[in-house]
Amino acid sequence: MTKVVKPDSEWQKQLTREQYHVARKQGTEMAFTGEYWDNHADGLYRCVCCGSPLFDSSTKFESGTGWPSFWAPVAPENVEVKVDSSHGMVREEVVCPNCDAHLGHVFPDGPAPTRRRYCMNSASLKFVEREK
């Protein structure tokens, strides 16, 4: 897939103010306020910026954090993990490798089989329900 690169002005036209703040400026939404933290429907979570497939609902779990949490991406290459040393701490930032959108962070306290918790922002995701 070709890397999606757009000027900020284009991202601002495409995204809502919150989506732009989170996905393009590495922001975060408040816990328990995002559209998908309590979503239990069957489907696929895609990047809000470029539409790349990121997470399947079959890997979503209740983390109690107030953000959508997954134990694995659709495929390892569908997300990129970078060191984030902002806010006086070191964390692993998760970004879309196709457009560099900030998605959230990954932590080593998730369930089996991966023991990873991909803690994502709803504002960075677009959920597409699977047809029944």
Coordinates of C-alpha atoms in Angstrom, one line a residue:
M1 CA 0.0 0.0 0.0
T2 CA 1.2 3.5 -0.8
K3 CA 1.9 5.7 2.2
V4 CA -0.8 8.3 2.7
V5 CA 0.7 11.8 3.1
K6 CA -1.5 14.9 3.3
P7 CA -0.9 18.5 4.5
D8 CA -2.5 19.4 7.9
S9 CA -5.1 21.5 6.0
E10 CA -6.4 18.3 4.2
W11 CA -6.5 16.3 7.5
Q12 CA -8.5 19.1 9.1
K13 CA -11.0 19.0 6.3
Q14 CA -11.4 15.2 6.4
L15 CA -11.6 14.7 10.2
T16 CA -13.6 16.1 13.1
R17 CA -11.8 18.4 15.5
E18 CA -11.5 15.5 18.0
Q19 CA -10.3 13.1 15.4
Y20 CA -7.7 15.5 14.2
H21 CA -6.5 16.3 17.7
V22 CA -6.1 12.6 18.6
A23 CA -5.0 11.0 15.3
R24 CA -2.8 13.8 13.9
K25 CA -1.6 15.6 17.0
Q26 CA -1.1 12.6 19.4
G27 CA -3.9 13.6 21.7
T28 CA -6.1 11.4 23.7
E29 CA -9.8 11.3 24.5
M30 CA -11.1 11.1 28.1
A31 CA -11.8 7.6 29.4
F32 CA -15.3 6.3 29.0
T33 CA -16.2 9.0 26.5
G34 CA -15.2 7.5 23.1
E35 CA -17.7 6.0 20.7
Y36 CA -16.2 2.4 20.9
W37 CA -15.1 1.8 24.5
D38 CA -18.3 -0.2 25.2
N39 CA -18.9 -1.5 21.6
H40 CA -19.7 -5.2 21.5
A41 CA -20.7 -5.6 17.9
D42 CA -18.9 -7.9 15.5
G43 CA -16.7 -6.2 13.0
L44 CA -13.5 -4.5 12.0
Y45 CA -11.9 -1.4 13.4
R46 CA -10.2 0.6 10.7
C47 CA -7.9 3.7 10.8
V48 CA -10.1 6.9 10.7
C49 CA -7.6 8.6 8.5
C50 CA -6.8 6.1 5.8
G51 CA -9.2 3.1 6.3
S52 CA -6.4 0.5 6.9
P53 CA -7.7 -2.5 8.9
L54 CA -6.3 -2.4 12.4
F55 CA -8.2 -4.6 14.9
D56 CA -10.9 -7.2 14.7
S57 CA -13.7 -7.3 17.3
S58 CA -12.8 -10.9 18.1
T59 CA -9.6 -9.6 19.9
K60 CA -11.4 -6.8 21.8
F61 CA -11.7 -7.3 25.6
E62 CA -13.0 -5.4 28.6
S63 CA -9.9 -3.8 30.2
G64 CA -11.8 -1.5 32.6
T65 CA -9.8 1.4 31.3
G66 CA -12.5 3.2 29.4
W67 CA -10.8 2.9 26.0
P68 CA -11.3 0.2 23.4
S69 CA -8.7 -2.5 24.2
F70 CA -7.5 -5.4 22.0
W71 CA -5.0 -8.2 22.7
A72 CA -3.7 -8.2 19.1
P73 CA -3.9 -6.3 15.8
V74 CA -5.4 -7.8 12.6
A75 CA -1.8 -8.6 11.6
P76 CA 1.5 -7.4 13.2
E77 CA 2.4 -5.3 10.2
N78 CA -1.0 -3.4 10.4
V79 CA 0.3 -1.4 13.3
E80 CA 3.6 0.2 14.1
V81 CA 5.0 0.6 17.7
K82 CA 7.2 3.6 18.5
V83 CA 8.8 4.8 21.7
D84 CA 6.8 7.7 23.2
S85 CA 8.7 9.7 25.9
S86 CA 6.2 12.5 26.2
H87 CA 4.4 13.5 29.4
G88 CA 7.3 12.5 31.7
M89 CA 7.0 8.7 31.0
V90 CA 8.2 6.2 28.5
R91 CA 5.4 4.2 26.7
E92 CA 4.9 2.4 23.5
E93 CA 2.9 4.4 21.0
V94 CA 0.8 2.6 18.4
V95 CA 0.5 4.3 15.0
C96 CA -1.0 3.4 11.6
P97 CA 2.0 2.4 9.4
N98 CA 0.0 3.6 6.3
C99 CA -0.6 7.2 7.4
D100 CA 1.2 7.7 10.7
A101 CA -2.1 8.3 12.6
H102 CA -1.7 8.1 16.4
L103 CA -3.9 5.3 17.6
G104 CA -3.0 4.9 21.3
H105 CA -0.5 2.9 23.3
V106 CA 0.3 -0.7 24.0
F107 CA 0.9 -2.1 27.5
P108 CA 2.2 -5.5 28.7
D109 CA -0.8 -6.2 30.9
G110 CA -3.3 -7.7 28.5
P111 CA -4.9 -11.2 28.5
A112 CA -3.6 -14.4 26.9
P113 CA -2.5 -15.3 24.4
T114 CA -0.4 -12.2 23.8
R115 CA -0.4 -10.5 27.3
R116 CA -0.6 -7.2 25.4
R117 CA -3.2 -4.4 25.8
Y118 CA -3.6 -2.3 22.7
C119 CA -5.4 0.7 24.4
M120 CA -6.8 2.7 21.5
N121 CA -8.6 6.0 21.1
S122 CA -12.1 5.7 19.6
A123 CA -11.4 9.0 17.7
S124 CA -8.6 7.2 15.8
L125 CA -10.9 4.3 14.7
K126 CA -13.8 3.7 12.3
F127 CA -15.8 0.6 13.1
V128 CA -17.3 -1.3 10.3
E129 CA -19.9 -3.9 11.4
R130 CA -19.7 -7.3 9.8
E131 CA -22.7 -8.2 7.6
K132 CA -24.8 -10.9 9.2

